[in-house]
Amino acid sequence: MLVVMQSHATDEQVRAVCERIESLGFKALPVPGAGRTAVCITGNSGAVELGSLESMPGVIECIPVSKPYKLVSRDVKAENTVVRVPTPLGEVAFGGADIAMVGGPCAIETREQAFTVAKHVKAAGARLFRGGAYKPRTSPYSFQGLGEPGLEIMADVRKEFGLGIITEAIDHESLDLVAEYADVIQIGARNMQNFSLLKRAGRAKKPVLLKRGMSATLDEFLMAGEYLMSEGNYNVILCERGVRTFSDFTRNTLDLAVVPAVQKRSHLPIVVDPSHGTGRRNKVLPLSRAAVAVGADGLLVEVHHDPDRALSDGPQSILPAEFEQLIREVRQIAAVLGRTIN
Ligand code: PEP
Ligand code: MN
């Protein structure tokens, strides 16, 4: 159920509505929009007895929300959410006219490696640097990431180059640390339905980039976003990274159709990861072009200066010069759509 407030409703009126909802035993989550605030009622398993809600001062109407997700839904908020990430080089916004570019290695390996890639990522025009300090690897014998020393290297990258930092948390312990160091907390595909981790990230004070599980339906993807928002974190960026496939020429099948599907149902920004989405270096550029053309709000790209010797995901990492070319090309596609890059 959604309680729609008048555009001139006062904070006090919104608060009174929230208190009434909570006195009925439900949870009230106000969602401020450009024109009006809506108060979302959650915690109800069936229909909510409206009582006198609709006649309270400042209330326009009560609308039943039939979808399983509420806070992520466009029914609750018609206009796009813009997630703003402050970086030393200036703010990066996800979900506005600008399309955000994120580049960096799969994993932070050494200080030299991170600094070398960061220098190129910045020169190409990106203002956000990705890199994993905690790596969820299929094999326990593969490189697992540097842990906190990796986060420290990322903090130094931030200081040295002014780039904002996106890095993955894989469990409760790493989440608390990542939330301290990072500008954006990444929740990986394998953890998309780790509900206790989602709840914890939902209580973190940093934006969350949520990757789609490799076999997650659209509803499951949106419900994972709902977990984050229901804990109070409204700064959620969704990320399509490819789904399990029978294709034998890619690692995953990049499901670009999910971008407009998400945009129809949700106000949250959605970015595309063409690196995991294809698993092949030579497919990253063409799929990046397609992702921007289909309406993605950003690209998350793996870049490495020596991919043949990378400790993780070398075959899908592009070279710095290719990242530069990628940004140059997608900028032209963005312009056709009335969008910009930086
Ligand atoms: C990554 O971004 O390096 C990563 C592990 O991604 P995913 O969770 O999409 O596999
Ligand atoms: Mn990777």
CSV table of C-alpha atoms and ligand atoms in Angstrom, one decimal:
chain,number,residue,atom,x,y,z
A,1,MET,CA,0.0,0.0,0.0
A,2,LEU,CA,1.1,3.5,-0.9
A,3,VAL,CA,-0.1,6.7,0.8
A,4,VAL,CA,0.4,9.5,-1.6
A,5,MET,CA,0.9,12.9,0.1
A,6,GLN,CA,-0.1,16.3,-1.4
A,7,SER,CA,2.8,18.2,-2.9
A,8,HIS,CA,2.5,20.8,-0.2
A,9,ALA,CA,2.2,18.3,2.7
A,10,THR,CA,4.3,19.4,5.6
A,11,ASP,CA,7.0,17.2,7.3
A,12,GLU,CA,4.7,17.0,10.3
A,13,GLN,CA,1.8,15.6,8.2
A,14,VAL,CA,4.1,13.0,6.7
A,15,ARG,CA,5.3,12.1,10.2
A,16,ALA,CA,1.8,11.8,11.5
A,17,VAL,CA,0.9,9.4,8.7
A,18,CYS,CA,4.0,7.3,9.4
A,19,GLU,CA,3.1,7.2,13.1
A,20,ARG,CA,-0.5,6.1,12.3
A,21,ILE,CA,0.9,3.3,10.0
A,22,GLU,CA,3.2,2.2,12.7
A,23,SER,CA,0.5,2.2,15.3
A,24,LEU,CA,-1.3,-0.3,13.1
A,25,GLY,CA,1.7,-2.6,13.4
A,26,PHE,CA,3.3,-1.9,10.0
A,27,LYS,CA,6.5,-0.3,8.8
A,28,ALA,CA,6.3,3.2,7.2
A,29,LEU,CA,8.9,4.2,4.7
A,30,PRO,CA,8.6,7.8,3.3
A,31,VAL,CA,9.9,8.1,-0.3
A,32,PRO,CA,10.4,11.8,-1.2
A,33,GLY,CA,9.9,12.6,-4.8
A,34,ALA,CA,10.4,15.8,-6.9
A,35,GLY,CA,6.7,16.6,-6.8
A,36,ARG,CA,5.4,14.8,-3.7
A,37,THR,CA,6.2,12.4,-1.0
A,38,ALA,CA,4.8,8.9,-0.9
A,39,VAL,CA,4.7,6.8,2.2
A,40,CYS,CA,5.2,3.1,1.5
A,41,ILE,CA,3.6,0.6,3.9
A,42,THR,CA,5.6,-2.6,4.3
A,43,GLY,CA,5.4,-5.5,6.8
A,44,ASN,CA,1.9,-6.4,5.8
A,45,SER,CA,1.2,-9.8,4.5
A,46,GLY,CA,-2.3,-9.0,3.1
A,47,ALA,CA,-4.5,-6.0,2.5
A,48,VAL,CA,-4.0,-3.1,4.9
A,49,GLU,CA,-7.1,-1.9,6.7
A,50,LEU,CA,-7.1,1.7,5.7
A,51,GLY,CA,-8.9,3.0,8.7
A,52,SER,CA,-8.8,6.8,8.6
A,53,LEU,CA,-5.5,7.1,6.8
A,54,GLU,CA,-7.1,8.6,3.7
A,55,SER,CA,-8.7,11.4,5.6
A,56,MET,CA,-5.6,12.5,7.4
A,57,PRO,CA,-4.3,16.0,6.6
A,58,GLY,CA,-2.0,16.1,3.7
A,59,VAL,CA,-3.0,12.8,2.2
A,60,ILE,CA,-4.3,12.6,-1.4
A,61,GLU,CA,-5.0,8.9,-1.7
A,62,CYS,CA,-4.0,5.4,-0.8
A,63,ILE,CA,-3.0,3.1,-3.6
A,64,PRO,CA,-2.6,-0.7,-3.4
A,65,VAL,CA,0.7,-1.9,-4.7
A,66,SER,CA,0.2,-5.3,-6.2
A,67,LYS,CA,3.8,-6.0,-7.1
A,68,PRO,CA,6.0,-7.9,-4.7
A,69,TYR,CA,8.5,-5.0,-4.7
A,70,LYS,CA,7.5,-1.6,-3.5
A,71,LEU,CA,10.3,0.8,-2.7
A,72,VAL,CA,12.2,0.0,-5.9
A,73,SER,CA,9.0,0.4,-8.0
A,74,ARG,CA,8.1,3.2,-10.3
A,75,ASP,CA,4.6,3.1,-8.7
A,76,VAL,CA,6.1,4.6,-5.6
A,77,LYS,CA,8.4,7.1,-7.4
A,78,ALA,CA,7.8,8.1,-11.0
A,79,GLU,CA,11.0,10.0,-11.7
A,80,ASN,CA,14.4,8.4,-12.0
A,81,THR,CA,16.5,8.1,-8.9
A,82,VAL,CA,19.9,9.8,-9.3
A,83,VAL,CA,22.6,8.2,-7.1
A,84,ARG,CA,25.2,10.9,-6.5
A,85,VAL,CA,28.7,9.7,-5.6
A,86,PRO,CA,31.1,12.4,-4.4
A,87,THR,CA,34.7,11.9,-5.5
A,88,PRO,CA,37.7,14.2,-5.1
A,89,LEU,CA,37.4,14.9,-8.9
A,90,GLY,CA,33.8,15.9,-8.5
A,91,GLU,CA,30.4,14.3,-8.2
A,92,VAL,CA,29.6,11.2,-10.4
A,93,ALA,CA,25.8,10.7,-10.9
A,94,PHE,CA,24.1,7.5,-11.9
A,95,GLY,CA,20.7,7.9,-13.4
A,96,GLY,CA,20.8,11.4,-14.7
A,97,ALA,CA,21.7,12.6,-18.2
A,98,ASP,CA,25.3,11.7,-17.7
A,99,ILE,CA,26.5,8.1,-18.2
A,100,ALA,CA,29.0,7.1,-15.6
A,101,MET,CA,32.2,5.3,-16.6
A,102,VAL,CA,33.9,3.0,-14.2
A,103,GLY,CA,37.2,1.3,-15.0
A,104,GLY,CA,39.8,-0.8,-13.1
A,105,PRO,CA,41.2,-4.2,-12.7
A,106,CYS,CA,39.2,-7.2,-11.5
A,107,ALA,CA,41.4,-7.5,-8.4
A,108,ILE,CA,43.9,-5.2,-6.7
A,109,GLU,CA,47.1,-7.2,-7.0
A,110,THR,CA,49.9,-4.8,-6.0
A,111,ARG,CA,50.3,-1.0,-5.4
A,112,GLU,CA,52.2,-0.7,-8.7
A,113,GLN,CA,49.5,-2.5,-10.6
A,114,ALA,CA,46.7,-0.4,-9.1
A,115,PHE,CA,48.5,2.9,-9.6
A,116,THR,CA,49.3,2.0,-13.2
A,117,VAL,CA,45.8,1.1,-14.1
A,118,ALA,CA,44.3,4.0,-12.2
A,119,LYS,CA,46.5,6.5,-14.1
A,120,HIS,CA,45.2,5.2,-17.4
A,121,VAL,CA,41.6,5.0,-16.2
A,122,LYS,CA,41.8,8.7,-15.1
A,123,ALA,CA,43.5,9.7,-18.4
A,124,ALA,CA,40.7,8.0,-20.4
A,125,GLY,CA,38.2,10.3,-18.6
A,126,ALA,CA,36.6,8.1,-15.9
A,127,ARG,CA,36.3,9.3,-12.4
A,128,LEU,CA,35.5,6.0,-10.7
A,129,PHE,CA,38.0,3.2,-10.1
A,130,ARG,CA,36.9,-0.4,-9.6
A,131,GLY,CA,39.0,-3.2,-8.1
A,132,GLY,CA,38.4,-6.1,-5.7
A,133,ALA,CA,40.2,-6.6,-2.4
A,134,TYR,CA,37.9,-9.5,-1.6
A,135,LYS,CA,37.4,-11.8,-4.5
A,136,PRO,CA,34.6,-14.5,-4.6
A,137,ARG,CA,36.5,-17.1,-6.7
A,138,THR,CA,35.1,-20.3,-8.0
A,139,SER,CA,38.2,-22.2,-6.9
A,140,PRO,CA,39.6,-21.9,-3.3
A,141,TYR,CA,43.1,-22.2,-4.9
A,142,SER,CA,42.6,-19.1,-7.0
A,143,PHE,CA,43.8,-15.6,-5.8
A,144,GLN,CA,41.3,-14.5,-3.1
A,145,GLY,CA,42.3,-10.9,-3.0
A,146,LEU,CA,44.6,-8.9,-0.7
A,147,GLY,CA,41.9,-8.1,1.9
A,148,GLU,CA,42.3,-5.0,3.9
A,149,PRO,CA,45.8,-4.1,2.5
A,150,GLY,CA,44.0,-4.0,-0.9
A,151,LEU,CA,41.5,-1.5,0.5
A,152,GLU,CA,44.4,0.6,1.7
A,153,ILE,CA,45.9,0.6,-1.8
A,154,MET,CA,42.5,1.8,-3.1
A,155,ALA,CA,42.4,4.5,-0.5
A,156,ASP,CA,45.9,5.6,-1.8
A,157,VAL,CA,44.6,5.5,-5.4
A,158,ARG,CA,41.8,7.8,-4.3
A,159,LYS,CA,44.3,10.2,-2.6
A,160,GLU,CA,46.8,10.1,-5.5
A,161,PHE,CA,44.4,10.4,-8.5
A,162,GLY,CA,41.2,11.7,-7.0
A,163,LEU,CA,39.2,8.8,-8.3
A,164,GLY,CA,36.2,7.5,-6.4
A,165,ILE,CA,36.4,3.8,-5.4
A,166,ILE,CA,34.0,0.9,-6.0
A,167,THR,CA,34.9,-2.4,-4.4
A,168,GLU,CA,33.2,-5.6,-3.4
A,169,ALA,CA,32.1,-6.8,0.0
A,170,ILE,CA,31.6,-10.6,0.3
A,171,ASP,CA,30.5,-11.0,3.9
A,172,HIS,CA,29.7,-9.1,7.0
A,173,GLU,CA,33.3,-8.4,8.1
A,174,SER,CA,34.4,-7.2,4.7
A,175,LEU,CA,31.2,-5.1,4.4
A,176,ASP,CA,32.0,-3.0,7.4
A,177,LEU,CA,35.6,-2.4,6.2
A,178,VAL,CA,34.5,-1.7,2.6
A,179,ALA,CA,31.9,0.7,3.9
A,180,GLU,CA,34.7,2.7,5.6
A,181,TYR,CA,37.0,2.8,2.6
A,182,ALA,CA,34.8,2.8,-0.5
A,183,ASP,CA,32.7,5.4,-2.2
A,184,VAL,CA,30.4,2.7,-3.5
A,185,ILE,CA,30.0,-0.8,-2.0
A,186,GLN,CA,29.7,-3.6,-4.6
A,187,ILE,CA,27.5,-6.7,-3.9
A,188,GLY,CA,28.5,-9.3,-6.4
A,189,ALA,CA,26.4,-11.7,-8.5
A,190,ARG,CA,27.1,-14.6,-6.1
A,191,ASN,CA,25.7,-12.6,-3.2
A,192,MET,CA,22.7,-11.1,-4.8
A,193,GLN,CA,20.4,-13.3,-2.7
A,194,ASN,CA,22.6,-13.3,0.4
A,195,PHE,CA,19.8,-11.6,2.4
A,196,SER,CA,21.7,-11.0,5.6
A,197,LEU,CA,24.5,-9.3,3.6
A,198,LEU,CA,21.9,-7.2,1.7
A,199,LYS,CA,20.3,-6.1,5.0
A,200,ARG,CA,23.7,-5.1,6.4
A,201,ALA,CA,24.5,-3.2,3.2
A,202,GLY,CA,21.1,-1.6,3.5
A,203,ARG,CA,22.1,-0.1,6.8
A,204,ALA,CA,25.5,1.2,5.4
A,205,LYS,CA,25.9,4.8,4.8
A,206,LYS,CA,27.4,4.4,1.3
A,207,PRO,CA,25.7,3.8,-2.1
A,208,VAL,CA,25.5,0.1,-3.2
A,209,LEU,CA,26.1,-1.3,-6.6
A,210,LEU,CA,24.1,-4.5,-6.8
A,211,LYS,CA,25.0,-7.0,-9.4
A,212,ARG,CA,22.4,-9.3,-10.9
A,213,GLY,CA,22.7,-13.0,-9.8
A,214,MET,CA,23.8,-15.1,-12.7
A,215,SER,CA,20.5,-16.9,-12.9
A,216,ALA,CA,18.3,-14.3,-11.3
A,217,THR,CA,14.9,-13.4,-12.8
A,218,LEU,CA,14.0,-9.7,-13.1
A,219,ASP,CA,11.7,-10.0,-10.0
A,220,GLU,CA,14.4,-11.6,-7.9
A,221,PHE,CA,16.9,-8.9,-9.0
A,222,LEU,CA,14.4,-6.1,-8.0
A,223,MET,CA,13.6,-7.9,-4.8
A,224,ALA,CA,17.3,-7.9,-3.9
A,225,GLY,CA,17.2,-4.1,-4.4
A,226,GLU,CA,14.1,-4.0,-2.2
A,227,TYR,CA,16.1,-5.6,0.6
A,228,LEU,CA,18.6,-2.8,0.5
A,229,MET,CA,16.0,0.0,0.3
A,230,SER,CA,13.8,-1.6,3.0
A,231,GLU,CA,16.7,-1.1,5.4
A,232,GLY,CA,16.9,2.6,4.6
A,233,ASN,CA,19.6,2.7,1.9
A,234,TYR,CA,17.9,4.4,-1.1
A,235,ASN,CA,21.2,4.8,-3.0
A,236,VAL,CA,21.1,1.7,-5.0
A,237,ILE,CA,22.6,1.2,-8.4
A,238,LEU,CA,21.6,-2.0,-10.3
A,239,CYS,CA,24.1,-3.8,-12.5
A,240,GLU,CA,23.5,-6.3,-15.3
A,241,ARG,CA,26.6,-8.6,-15.7
A,242,GLY,CA,25.4,-11.4,-17.8
A,243,VAL,CA,23.4,-14.5,-17.1
A,244,ARG,CA,24.2,-18.3,-17.2
A,245,THR,CA,24.3,-19.4,-20.8
A,246,PHE,CA,24.6,-22.3,-23.2
A,247,SER,CA,26.5,-20.1,-25.5
A,248,ASP,CA,30.0,-21.4,-26.1
A,249,PHE,CA,31.6,-18.2,-27.3
A,250,THR,CA,31.0,-16.1,-24.2
A,251,ARG,CA,31.4,-16.6,-20.5
A,252,ASN,CA,27.8,-15.3,-19.8
A,253,THR,CA,25.1,-13.9,-22.0
A,254,LEU,CA,24.8,-10.2,-21.5
A,255,ASP,CA,21.0,-9.6,-21.1
A,256,LEU,CA,20.8,-6.1,-22.4
A,257,ALA,CA,17.0,-6.4,-22.7
A,258,VAL,CA,16.9,-6.2,-18.9
A,259,VAL,CA,17.9,-2.5,-19.0
A,260,PRO,CA,14.6,-1.2,-20.5
A,261,ALA,CA,12.7,-3.9,-18.5
A,262,VAL,CA,14.2,-2.5,-15.2
A,263,GLN,CA,13.6,1.1,-16.4
A,264,LYS,CA,9.9,0.3,-17.0
A,265,ARG,CA,9.4,-1.2,-13.5
A,266,SER,CA,11.9,0.7,-11.3
A,267,HIS,CA,13.2,4.2,-10.8
A,268,LEU,CA,16.7,3.0,-9.9
A,269,PRO,CA,19.7,3.5,-12.2
A,270,ILE,CA,21.0,0.5,-14.0
A,271,VAL,CA,24.5,0.0,-15.3
A,272,VAL,CA,26.1,-2.7,-17.5
A,273,ASP,CA,29.2,-4.8,-16.9
A,274,PRO,CA,30.3,-5.9,-20.4
A,275,SER,CA,33.4,-7.6,-19.0
A,276,HIS,CA,31.8,-10.3,-16.9
A,277,GLY,CA,28.9,-10.1,-19.4
A,278,THR,CA,31.0,-11.5,-22.2
A,279,GLY,CA,34.2,-12.8,-20.6
A,280,ARG,CA,36.1,-12.0,-23.8
A,281,ARG,CA,38.3,-8.9,-24.3
A,282,ASN,CA,37.3,-8.6,-28.0
A,283,LYS,CA,33.6,-8.4,-27.1
A,284,VAL,CA,33.8,-5.7,-24.5
A,285,LEU,CA,33.9,-2.7,-26.9
A,286,PRO,CA,31.0,-3.8,-29.1
A,287,LEU,CA,28.8,-4.7,-26.1
A,288,SER,CA,29.7,-1.4,-24.4
A,289,ARG,CA,28.4,0.4,-27.5
A,290,ALA,CA,25.2,-1.6,-27.3
A,291,ALA,CA,24.8,-1.1,-23.6
A,292,VAL,CA,24.9,2.7,-24.0
A,293,ALA,CA,22.6,2.5,-27.0
A,294,VAL,CA,20.0,0.5,-25.0
A,295,GLY,CA,20.0,3.1,-22.3
A,296,ALA,CA,22.4,2.0,-19.6
A,297,ASP,CA,23.2,4.6,-16.9
A,298,GLY,CA,26.8,3.6,-16.7
A,299,LEU,CA,29.5,1.0,-17.7
A,300,LEU,CA,31.6,-1.0,-15.3
A,301,VAL,CA,34.7,-2.2,-17.2
A,302,GLU,CA,37.7,-4.3,-16.3
A,303,VAL,CA,40.9,-2.7,-17.4
A,304,HIS,CA,44.5,-4.1,-16.9
A,305,HIS,CA,47.8,-2.9,-18.3
A,306,ASP,CA,49.1,-6.5,-18.5
A,307,PRO,CA,46.1,-8.8,-18.7
A,308,ASP,CA,48.0,-11.9,-19.6
A,309,ARG,CA,49.6,-11.8,-16.2
A,310,ALA,CA,46.5,-10.6,-14.3
A,311,LEU,CA,45.7,-12.7,-11.2
A,312,SER,CA,41.9,-12.6,-12.0
A,313,ASP,CA,39.8,-12.2,-15.1
A,314,GLY,CA,42.7,-11.4,-17.5
A,315,PRO,CA,40.9,-12.8,-20.6
A,316,GLN,CA,38.1,-10.3,-20.3
A,317,SER,CA,40.2,-7.3,-19.2
A,318,ILE,CA,40.8,-4.7,-21.9
A,319,LEU,CA,44.0,-2.7,-22.3
A,320,PRO,CA,44.2,1.0,-21.2
A,321,ALA,CA,44.2,2.2,-24.9
A,322,GLU,CA,41.1,0.1,-25.5
A,323,PHE,CA,39.3,1.7,-22.6
A,324,GLU,CA,40.2,5.1,-24.0
A,325,GLN,CA,38.8,4.2,-27.3
A,326,LEU,CA,35.7,2.7,-25.6
A,327,ILE,CA,34.9,6.0,-23.9
A,328,ARG,CA,35.5,8.0,-27.1
A,329,GLU,CA,33.1,5.8,-29.0
A,330,VAL,CA,30.3,5.5,-26.5
A,331,ARG,CA,30.4,9.2,-26.0
A,332,GLN,CA,29.3,9.6,-29.6
A,333,ILE,CA,26.5,7.1,-29.1
A,334,ALA,CA,25.4,8.9,-25.9
A,335,ALA,CA,25.2,12.2,-27.8
A,336,VAL,CA,22.7,10.7,-30.2
A,337,LEU,CA,20.5,9.9,-27.2
A,338,GLY,CA,20.8,13.3,-25.7
A,339,ARG,CA,23.1,12.0,-23.0
A,340,THR,CA,26.7,12.9,-22.0
A,341,ILE,CA,29.8,11.3,-20.6
A,342,ASN,CA,31.5,13.5,-18.1
B,1,PEP,C1,33.7,-8.5,-10.3
B,1,PEP,O1,33.1,-7.4,-10.5
B,1,PEP,O2,34.9,-8.6,-10.3
B,1,PEP,C2,32.9,-9.7,-10.0
B,1,PEP,C3,33.3,-10.7,-9.2
B,1,PEP,O3,31.7,-9.6,-10.6
B,1,PEP,P1,30.4,-10.6,-10.5
B,1,PEP,O4,29.9,-10.6,-9.1
B,1,PEP,O5,29.5,-10.0,-11.5
B,1,PEP,O6,30.9,-12.0,-11.0
B,2,MN,MN,36.2,-9.8,-12.4
